[in-house]
PDB file of C-alpha atoms in Angstrom:
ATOM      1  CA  UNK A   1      -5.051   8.057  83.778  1.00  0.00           C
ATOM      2  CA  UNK A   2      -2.618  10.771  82.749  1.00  0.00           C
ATOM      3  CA  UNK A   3      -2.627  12.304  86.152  1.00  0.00           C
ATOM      4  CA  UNK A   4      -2.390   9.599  87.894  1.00  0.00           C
ATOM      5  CA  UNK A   5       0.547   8.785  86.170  1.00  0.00           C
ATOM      6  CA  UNK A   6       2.303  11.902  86.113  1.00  0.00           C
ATOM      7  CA  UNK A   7       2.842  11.754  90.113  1.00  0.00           C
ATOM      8  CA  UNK A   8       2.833  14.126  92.846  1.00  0.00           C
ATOM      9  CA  UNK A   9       5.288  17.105  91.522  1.00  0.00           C
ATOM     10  CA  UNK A  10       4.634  16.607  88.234  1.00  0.00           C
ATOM     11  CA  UNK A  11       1.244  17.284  88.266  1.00  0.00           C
ATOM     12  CA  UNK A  12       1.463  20.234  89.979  1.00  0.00           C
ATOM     13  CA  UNK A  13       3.993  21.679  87.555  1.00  0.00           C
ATOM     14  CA  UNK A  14       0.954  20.836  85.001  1.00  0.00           C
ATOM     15  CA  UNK A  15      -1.165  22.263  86.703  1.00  0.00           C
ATOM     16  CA  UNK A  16       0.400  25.284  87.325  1.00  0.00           C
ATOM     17  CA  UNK A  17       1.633  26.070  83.700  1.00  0.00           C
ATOM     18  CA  UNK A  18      -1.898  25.353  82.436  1.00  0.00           C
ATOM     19  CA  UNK A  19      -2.412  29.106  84.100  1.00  0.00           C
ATOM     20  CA  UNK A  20       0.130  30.458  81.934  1.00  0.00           C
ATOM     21  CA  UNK A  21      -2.254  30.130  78.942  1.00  0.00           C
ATOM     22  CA  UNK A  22      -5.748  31.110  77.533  1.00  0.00           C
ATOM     23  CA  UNK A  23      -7.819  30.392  74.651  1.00  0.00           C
ATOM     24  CA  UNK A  24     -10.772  32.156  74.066  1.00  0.00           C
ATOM     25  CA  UNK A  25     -13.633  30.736  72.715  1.00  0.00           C
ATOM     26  CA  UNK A  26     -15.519  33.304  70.820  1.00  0.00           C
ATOM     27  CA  UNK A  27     -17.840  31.879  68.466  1.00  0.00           C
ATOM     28  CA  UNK A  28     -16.283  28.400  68.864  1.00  0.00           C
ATOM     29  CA  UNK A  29     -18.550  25.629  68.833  1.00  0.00           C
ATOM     30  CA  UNK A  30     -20.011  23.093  71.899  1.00  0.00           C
ATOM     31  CA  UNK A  31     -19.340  20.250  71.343  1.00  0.00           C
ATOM     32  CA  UNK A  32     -20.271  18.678  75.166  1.00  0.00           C
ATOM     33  CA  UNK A  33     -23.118  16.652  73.954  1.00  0.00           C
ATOM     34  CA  UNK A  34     -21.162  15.323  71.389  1.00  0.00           C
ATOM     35  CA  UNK A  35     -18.861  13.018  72.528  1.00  0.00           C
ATOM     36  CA  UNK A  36     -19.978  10.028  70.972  1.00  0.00           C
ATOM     37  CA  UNK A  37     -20.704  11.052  67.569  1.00  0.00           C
ATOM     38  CA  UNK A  38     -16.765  12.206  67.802  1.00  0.00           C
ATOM     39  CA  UNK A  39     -16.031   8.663  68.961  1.00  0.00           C
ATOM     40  CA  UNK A  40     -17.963   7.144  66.364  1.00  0.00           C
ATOM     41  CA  UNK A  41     -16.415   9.090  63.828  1.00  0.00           C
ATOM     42  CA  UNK A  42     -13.121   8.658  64.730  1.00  0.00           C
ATOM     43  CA  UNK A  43     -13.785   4.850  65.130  1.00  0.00           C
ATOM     44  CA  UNK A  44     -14.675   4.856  61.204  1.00  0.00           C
ATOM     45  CA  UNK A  45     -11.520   6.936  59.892  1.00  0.00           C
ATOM     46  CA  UNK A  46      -9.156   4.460  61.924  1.00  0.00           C
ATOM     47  CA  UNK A  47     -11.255   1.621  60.939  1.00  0.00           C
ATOM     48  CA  UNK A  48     -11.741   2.581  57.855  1.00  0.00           C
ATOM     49  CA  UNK A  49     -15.230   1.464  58.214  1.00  0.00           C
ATOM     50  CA  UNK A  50     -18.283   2.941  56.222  1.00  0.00           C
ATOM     51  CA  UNK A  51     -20.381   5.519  59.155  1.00  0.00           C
ATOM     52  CA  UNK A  52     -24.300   6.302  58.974  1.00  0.00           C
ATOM     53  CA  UNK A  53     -24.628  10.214  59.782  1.00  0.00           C
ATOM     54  CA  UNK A  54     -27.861  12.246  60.449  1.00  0.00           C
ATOM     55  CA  UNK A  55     -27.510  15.321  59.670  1.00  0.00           C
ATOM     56  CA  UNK A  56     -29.768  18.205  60.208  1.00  0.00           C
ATOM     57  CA  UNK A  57     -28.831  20.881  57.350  1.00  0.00           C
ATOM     58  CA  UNK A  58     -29.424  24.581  57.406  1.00  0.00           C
ATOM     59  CA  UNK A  59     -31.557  24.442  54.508  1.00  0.00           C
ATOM     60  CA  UNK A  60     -33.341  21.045  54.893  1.00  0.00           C
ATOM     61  CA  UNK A  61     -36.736  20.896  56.959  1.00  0.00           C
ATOM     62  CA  UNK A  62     -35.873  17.313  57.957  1.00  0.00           C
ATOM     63  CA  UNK A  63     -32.895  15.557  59.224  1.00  0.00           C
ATOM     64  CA  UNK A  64     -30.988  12.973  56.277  1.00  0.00           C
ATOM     65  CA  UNK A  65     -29.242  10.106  57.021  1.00  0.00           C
ATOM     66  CA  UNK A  66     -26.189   9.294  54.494  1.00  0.00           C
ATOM     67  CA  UNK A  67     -23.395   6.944  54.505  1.00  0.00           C
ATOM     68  CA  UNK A  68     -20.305   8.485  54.673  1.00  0.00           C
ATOM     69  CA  UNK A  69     -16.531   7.089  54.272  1.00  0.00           C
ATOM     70  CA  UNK A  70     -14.727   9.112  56.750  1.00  0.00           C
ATOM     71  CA  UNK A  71     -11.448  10.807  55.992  1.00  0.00           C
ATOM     72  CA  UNK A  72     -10.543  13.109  58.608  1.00  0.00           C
ATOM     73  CA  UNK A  73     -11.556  15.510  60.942  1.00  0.00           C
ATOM     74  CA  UNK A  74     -10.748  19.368  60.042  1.00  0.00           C
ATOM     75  CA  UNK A  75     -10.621  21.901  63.039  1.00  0.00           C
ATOM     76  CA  UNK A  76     -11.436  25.305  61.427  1.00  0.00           C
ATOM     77  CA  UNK A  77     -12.350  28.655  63.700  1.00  0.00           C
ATOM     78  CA  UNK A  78     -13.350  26.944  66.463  1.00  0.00           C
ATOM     79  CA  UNK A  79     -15.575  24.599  64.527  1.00  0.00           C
ATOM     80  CA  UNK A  80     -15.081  20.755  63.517  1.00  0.00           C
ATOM     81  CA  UNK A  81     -15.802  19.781  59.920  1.00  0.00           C
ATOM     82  CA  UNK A  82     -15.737  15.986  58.933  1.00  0.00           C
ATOM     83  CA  UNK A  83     -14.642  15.233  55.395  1.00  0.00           C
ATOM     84  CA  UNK A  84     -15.655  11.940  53.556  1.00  0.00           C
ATOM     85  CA  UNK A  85     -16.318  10.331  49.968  1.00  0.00           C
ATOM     86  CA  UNK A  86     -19.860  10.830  50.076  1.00  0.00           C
ATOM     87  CA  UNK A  87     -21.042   7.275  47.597  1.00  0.00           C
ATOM     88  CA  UNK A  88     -24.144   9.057  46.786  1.00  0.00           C
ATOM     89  CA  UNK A  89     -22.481  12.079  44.841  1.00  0.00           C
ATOM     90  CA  UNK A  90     -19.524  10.163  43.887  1.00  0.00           C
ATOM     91  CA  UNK A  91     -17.389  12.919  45.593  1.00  0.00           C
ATOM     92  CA  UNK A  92     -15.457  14.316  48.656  1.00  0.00           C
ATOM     93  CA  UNK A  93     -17.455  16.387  50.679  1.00  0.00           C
ATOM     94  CA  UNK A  94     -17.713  18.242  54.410  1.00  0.00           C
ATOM     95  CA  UNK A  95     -20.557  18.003  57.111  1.00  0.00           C
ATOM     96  CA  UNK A  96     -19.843  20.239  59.792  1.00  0.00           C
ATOM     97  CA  UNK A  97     -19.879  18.094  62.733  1.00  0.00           C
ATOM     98  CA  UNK A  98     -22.286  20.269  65.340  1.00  0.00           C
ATOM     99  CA  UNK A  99     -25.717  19.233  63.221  1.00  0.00           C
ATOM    100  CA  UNK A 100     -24.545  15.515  62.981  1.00  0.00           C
ATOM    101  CA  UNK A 101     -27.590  14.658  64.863  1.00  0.00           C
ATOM    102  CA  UNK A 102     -26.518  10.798  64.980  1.00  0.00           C
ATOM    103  CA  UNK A 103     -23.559   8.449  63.924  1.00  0.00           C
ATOM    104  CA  UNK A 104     -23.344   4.810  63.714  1.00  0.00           C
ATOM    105  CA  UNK A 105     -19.986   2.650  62.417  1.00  0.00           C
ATOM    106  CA  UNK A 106     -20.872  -0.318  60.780  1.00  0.00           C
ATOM    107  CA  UNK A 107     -19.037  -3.618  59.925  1.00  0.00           C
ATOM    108  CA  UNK A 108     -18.980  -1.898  55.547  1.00  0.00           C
ATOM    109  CA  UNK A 109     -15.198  -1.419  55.418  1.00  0.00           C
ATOM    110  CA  UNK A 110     -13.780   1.247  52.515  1.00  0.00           C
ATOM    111  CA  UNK A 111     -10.900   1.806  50.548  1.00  0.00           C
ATOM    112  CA  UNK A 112      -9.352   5.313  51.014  1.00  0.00           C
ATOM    113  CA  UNK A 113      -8.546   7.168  48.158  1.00  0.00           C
ATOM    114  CA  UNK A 114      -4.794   6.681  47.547  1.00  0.00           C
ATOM    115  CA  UNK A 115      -2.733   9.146  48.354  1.00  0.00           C
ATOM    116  CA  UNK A 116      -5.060  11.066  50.032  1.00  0.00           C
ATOM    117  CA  UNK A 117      -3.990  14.017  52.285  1.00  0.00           C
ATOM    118  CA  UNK A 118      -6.086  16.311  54.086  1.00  0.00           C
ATOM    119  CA  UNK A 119      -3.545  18.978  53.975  1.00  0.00           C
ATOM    120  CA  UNK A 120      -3.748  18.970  50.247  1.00  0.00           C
ATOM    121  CA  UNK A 121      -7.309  18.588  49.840  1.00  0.00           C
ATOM    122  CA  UNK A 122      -8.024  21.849  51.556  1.00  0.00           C
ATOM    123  CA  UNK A 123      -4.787  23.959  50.119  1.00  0.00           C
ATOM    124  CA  UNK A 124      -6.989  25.544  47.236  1.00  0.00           C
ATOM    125  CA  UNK A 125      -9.601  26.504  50.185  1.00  0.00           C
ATOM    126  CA  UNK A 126      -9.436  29.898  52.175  1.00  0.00           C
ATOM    127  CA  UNK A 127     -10.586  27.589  54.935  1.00  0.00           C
ATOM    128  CA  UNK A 128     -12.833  24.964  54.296  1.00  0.00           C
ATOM    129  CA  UNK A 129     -15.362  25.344  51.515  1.00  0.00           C
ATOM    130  CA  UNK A 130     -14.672  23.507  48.275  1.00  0.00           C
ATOM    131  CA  UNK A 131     -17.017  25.497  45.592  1.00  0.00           C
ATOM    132  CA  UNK A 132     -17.837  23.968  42.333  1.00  0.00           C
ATOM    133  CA  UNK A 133     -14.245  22.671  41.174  1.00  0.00           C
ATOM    134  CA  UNK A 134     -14.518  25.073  38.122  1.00  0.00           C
ATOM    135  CA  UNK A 135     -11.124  26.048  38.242  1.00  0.00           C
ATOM    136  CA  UNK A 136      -8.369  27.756  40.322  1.00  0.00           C
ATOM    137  CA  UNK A 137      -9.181  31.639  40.869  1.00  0.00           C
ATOM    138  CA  UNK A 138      -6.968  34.233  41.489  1.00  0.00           C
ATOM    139  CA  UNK A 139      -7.314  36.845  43.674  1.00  0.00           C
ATOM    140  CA  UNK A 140      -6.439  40.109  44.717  1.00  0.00           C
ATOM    141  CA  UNK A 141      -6.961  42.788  47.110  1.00  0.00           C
ATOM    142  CA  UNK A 142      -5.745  45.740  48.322  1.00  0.00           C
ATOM    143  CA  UNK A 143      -5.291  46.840  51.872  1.00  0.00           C
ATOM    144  CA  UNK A 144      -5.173  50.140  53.397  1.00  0.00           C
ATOM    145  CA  UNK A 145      -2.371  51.317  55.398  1.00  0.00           C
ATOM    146  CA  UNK A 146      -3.912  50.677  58.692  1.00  0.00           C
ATOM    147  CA  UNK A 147      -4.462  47.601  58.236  1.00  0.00           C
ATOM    148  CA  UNK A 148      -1.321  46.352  56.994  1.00  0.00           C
ATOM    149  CA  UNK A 149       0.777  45.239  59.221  1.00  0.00           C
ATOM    150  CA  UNK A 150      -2.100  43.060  61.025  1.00  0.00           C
ATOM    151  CA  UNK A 151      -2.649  41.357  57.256  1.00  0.00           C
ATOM    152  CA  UNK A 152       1.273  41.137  56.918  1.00  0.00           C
ATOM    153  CA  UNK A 153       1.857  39.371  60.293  1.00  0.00           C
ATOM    154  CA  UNK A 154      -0.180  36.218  59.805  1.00  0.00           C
ATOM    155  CA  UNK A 155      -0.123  33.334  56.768  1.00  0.00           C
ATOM    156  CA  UNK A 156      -3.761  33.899  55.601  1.00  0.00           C
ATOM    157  CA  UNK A 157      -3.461  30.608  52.983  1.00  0.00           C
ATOM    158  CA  UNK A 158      -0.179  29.107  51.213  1.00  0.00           C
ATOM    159  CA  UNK A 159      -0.453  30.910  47.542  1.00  0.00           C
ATOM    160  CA  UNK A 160      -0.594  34.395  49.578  1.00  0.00           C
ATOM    161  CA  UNK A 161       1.957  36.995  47.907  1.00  0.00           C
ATOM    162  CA  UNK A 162       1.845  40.003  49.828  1.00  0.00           C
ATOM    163  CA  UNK A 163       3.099  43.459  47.904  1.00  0.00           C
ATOM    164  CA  UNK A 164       3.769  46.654  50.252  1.00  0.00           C
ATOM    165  CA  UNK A 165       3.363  49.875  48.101  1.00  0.00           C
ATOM    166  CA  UNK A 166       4.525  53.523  48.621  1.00  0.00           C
ATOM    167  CA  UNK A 167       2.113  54.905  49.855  1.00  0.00           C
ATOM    168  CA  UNK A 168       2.240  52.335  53.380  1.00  0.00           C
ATOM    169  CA  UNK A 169      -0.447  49.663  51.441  1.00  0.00           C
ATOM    170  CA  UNK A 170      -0.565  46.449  50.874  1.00  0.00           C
ATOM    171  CA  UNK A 171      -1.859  44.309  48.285  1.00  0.00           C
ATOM    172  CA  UNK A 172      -2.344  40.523  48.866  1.00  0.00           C
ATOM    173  CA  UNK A 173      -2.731  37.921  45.763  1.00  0.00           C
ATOM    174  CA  UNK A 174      -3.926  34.259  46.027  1.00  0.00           C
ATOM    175  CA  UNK A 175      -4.670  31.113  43.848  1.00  0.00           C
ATOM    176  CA  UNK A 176      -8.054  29.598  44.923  1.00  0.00           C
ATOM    177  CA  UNK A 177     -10.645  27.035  43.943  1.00  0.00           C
ATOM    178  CA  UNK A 178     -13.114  29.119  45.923  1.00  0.00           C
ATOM    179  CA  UNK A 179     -13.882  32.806  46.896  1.00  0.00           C
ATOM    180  CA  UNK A 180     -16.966  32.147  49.072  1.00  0.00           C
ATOM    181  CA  UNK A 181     -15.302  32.372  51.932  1.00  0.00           C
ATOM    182  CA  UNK A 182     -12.115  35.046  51.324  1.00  0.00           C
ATOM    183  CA  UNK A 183     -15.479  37.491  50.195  1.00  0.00           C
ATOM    184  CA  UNK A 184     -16.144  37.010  54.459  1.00  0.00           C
ATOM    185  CA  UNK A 185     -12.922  37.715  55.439  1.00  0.00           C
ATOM    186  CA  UNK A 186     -12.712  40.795  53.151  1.00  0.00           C
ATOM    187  CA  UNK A 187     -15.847  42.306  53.988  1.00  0.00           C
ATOM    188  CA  UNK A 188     -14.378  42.053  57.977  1.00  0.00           C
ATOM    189  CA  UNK A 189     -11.964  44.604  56.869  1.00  0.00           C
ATOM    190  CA  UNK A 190     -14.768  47.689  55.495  1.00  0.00           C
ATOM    191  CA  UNK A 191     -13.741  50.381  53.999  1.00  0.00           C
ATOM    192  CA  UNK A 192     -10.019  49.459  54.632  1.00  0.00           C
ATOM    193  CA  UNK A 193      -9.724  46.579  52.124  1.00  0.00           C
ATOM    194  CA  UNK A 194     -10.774  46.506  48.301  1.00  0.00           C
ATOM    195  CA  UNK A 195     -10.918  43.743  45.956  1.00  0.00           C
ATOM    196  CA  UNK A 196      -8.721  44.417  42.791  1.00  0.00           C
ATOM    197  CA  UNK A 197      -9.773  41.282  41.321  1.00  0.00           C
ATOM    198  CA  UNK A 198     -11.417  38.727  40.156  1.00  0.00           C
ATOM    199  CA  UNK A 199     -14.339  41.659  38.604  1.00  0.00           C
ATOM    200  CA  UNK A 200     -16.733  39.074  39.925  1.00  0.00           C
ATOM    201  CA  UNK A 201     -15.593  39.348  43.648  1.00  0.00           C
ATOM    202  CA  UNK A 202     -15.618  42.277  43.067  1.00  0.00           C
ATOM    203  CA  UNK A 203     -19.225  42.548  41.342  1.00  0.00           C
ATOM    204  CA  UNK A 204     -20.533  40.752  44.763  1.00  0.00           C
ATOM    205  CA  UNK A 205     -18.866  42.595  47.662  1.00  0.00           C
ATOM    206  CA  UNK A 206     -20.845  46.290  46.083  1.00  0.00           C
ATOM    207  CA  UNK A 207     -23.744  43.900  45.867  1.00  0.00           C
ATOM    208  CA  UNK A 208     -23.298  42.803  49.369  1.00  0.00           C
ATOM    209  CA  UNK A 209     -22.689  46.521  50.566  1.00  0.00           C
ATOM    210  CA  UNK A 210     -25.393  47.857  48.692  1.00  0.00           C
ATOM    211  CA  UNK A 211     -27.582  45.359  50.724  1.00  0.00           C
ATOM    212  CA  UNK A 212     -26.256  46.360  53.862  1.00  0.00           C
ATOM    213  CA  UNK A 213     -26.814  50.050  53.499  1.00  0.00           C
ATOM    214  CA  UNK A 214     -30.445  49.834  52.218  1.00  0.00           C
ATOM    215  CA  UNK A 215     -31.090  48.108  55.495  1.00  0.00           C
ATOM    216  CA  UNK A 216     -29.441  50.486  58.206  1.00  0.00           C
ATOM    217  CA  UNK A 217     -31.072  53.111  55.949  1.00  0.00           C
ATOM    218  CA  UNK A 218     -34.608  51.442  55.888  1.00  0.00           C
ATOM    219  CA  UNK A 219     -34.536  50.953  59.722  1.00  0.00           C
ATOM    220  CA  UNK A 220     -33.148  54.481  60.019  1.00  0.00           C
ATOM    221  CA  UNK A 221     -35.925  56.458  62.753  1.00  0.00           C
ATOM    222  CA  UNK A 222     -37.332  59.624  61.233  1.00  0.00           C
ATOM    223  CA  UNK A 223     -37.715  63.014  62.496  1.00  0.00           C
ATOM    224  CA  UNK A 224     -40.456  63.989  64.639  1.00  0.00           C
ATOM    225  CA  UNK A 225     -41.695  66.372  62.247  1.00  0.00           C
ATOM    226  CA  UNK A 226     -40.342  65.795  59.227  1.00  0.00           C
ATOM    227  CA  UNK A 227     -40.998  63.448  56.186  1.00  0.00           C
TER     228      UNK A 227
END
């Protein structure tokens, strides 16, 4: 409908400044075959109307169906991630939206929580996970001189402080409610980055390094010849 509108000229100026620009797609998720789950979904957050989901978790040797109030839809490294007030737990939670095997809107309207924002509910994250809702957590990290200026150029999350030292590092702070997922993006950076604090970060990145050596080291070939 949109190109038909747009007219002769018009359309090929469209088309031809579509070329000027690329986004890759490197680990970003398909979602061709699931058009009308999306529909449905979107249906129920303008609606406001209660949505059945199955959903087909990592962990879970059968699919679950729950009802869900949908909130929002949250587009995070090339992956979608529904958030709703989940009535069973009495909470907010996120379904990522590739193993939403089915979704169905029903006539069960909902009242939104008031004053509900996605933007805030996701400010404490370092993308999308929530953890526990112990507390905030502060963190901190040094980065090596080489990798500075790529850490420097980009707003990693909204609490970020970023120090530059002497000697051409950098050390980054930030408030949290979660570290699950700032341990990832740490770990991307090897030997170049190194977790200052909390001790407990800290505590699981050797844990996670020690596990990653004793496996290149047990699949390490021997010798012919020696033992």
């Amino acid at each position: 409908k949109v190109r038909a509108m747009l007219g002769g000229e018009r359309l090929k100026y469209v088309d031809r400044f579509a070329t000027m620009f690329h986004q890759t797609s490197l680990g970003a998720g398909d979602y061709s075959n699931h058009g009308e789950i999306i529909d449905e979904l979107m249906q129920g957050i303008e609606d406001r109307k209660t949505v059945f989901i199955t959903y087909q978790s990592l962990q879970a040797t059968e699919a679950v169906t729950y009802d869900v109030y949908p909130l929002g839809l949250v587009y995070h490294r090339g992956s979608l991630y529904l958030v709703g007030w989940a009535p069973e737990h009495e909470g907010i939670r996120h379904w990522k939206v590739n193993p939403i095997e089915n979704a169905e809107v029903t006539e069960f309207p909902f009242q939104r929580p008031e004053g509900f924002d996605l933007r805030d509910h996701l400010a404490k994250s370092f993308g999308v996970y929530q953890g526990d809702g112990e507390g905030e957590v502060h963190v901190k990290v040094r980065f090596a001189p080489a990798v500075t200026r790529y850490v420097s150029e980009s707003q990693w999350h909204p609490s970020q402080r970023l120090s530059a030292k002497k000697d051409g590092s950098l050390v980054a702070e930030f408030d949290l409610g979660a570290t699950d997922e700032i341990k990832t993006w740490i770990l991307s950076f090897g030997r170049h980055a190194e977790v200052l604090e909390p001790e407990g970060l800290r505590g699981e990145i050797v844990e996670e390094l020690e596990e990653l050596l004793s496996a290149y080291v047990d699949q390490r070939p021997t010798r012919r010849g020696l033992t």
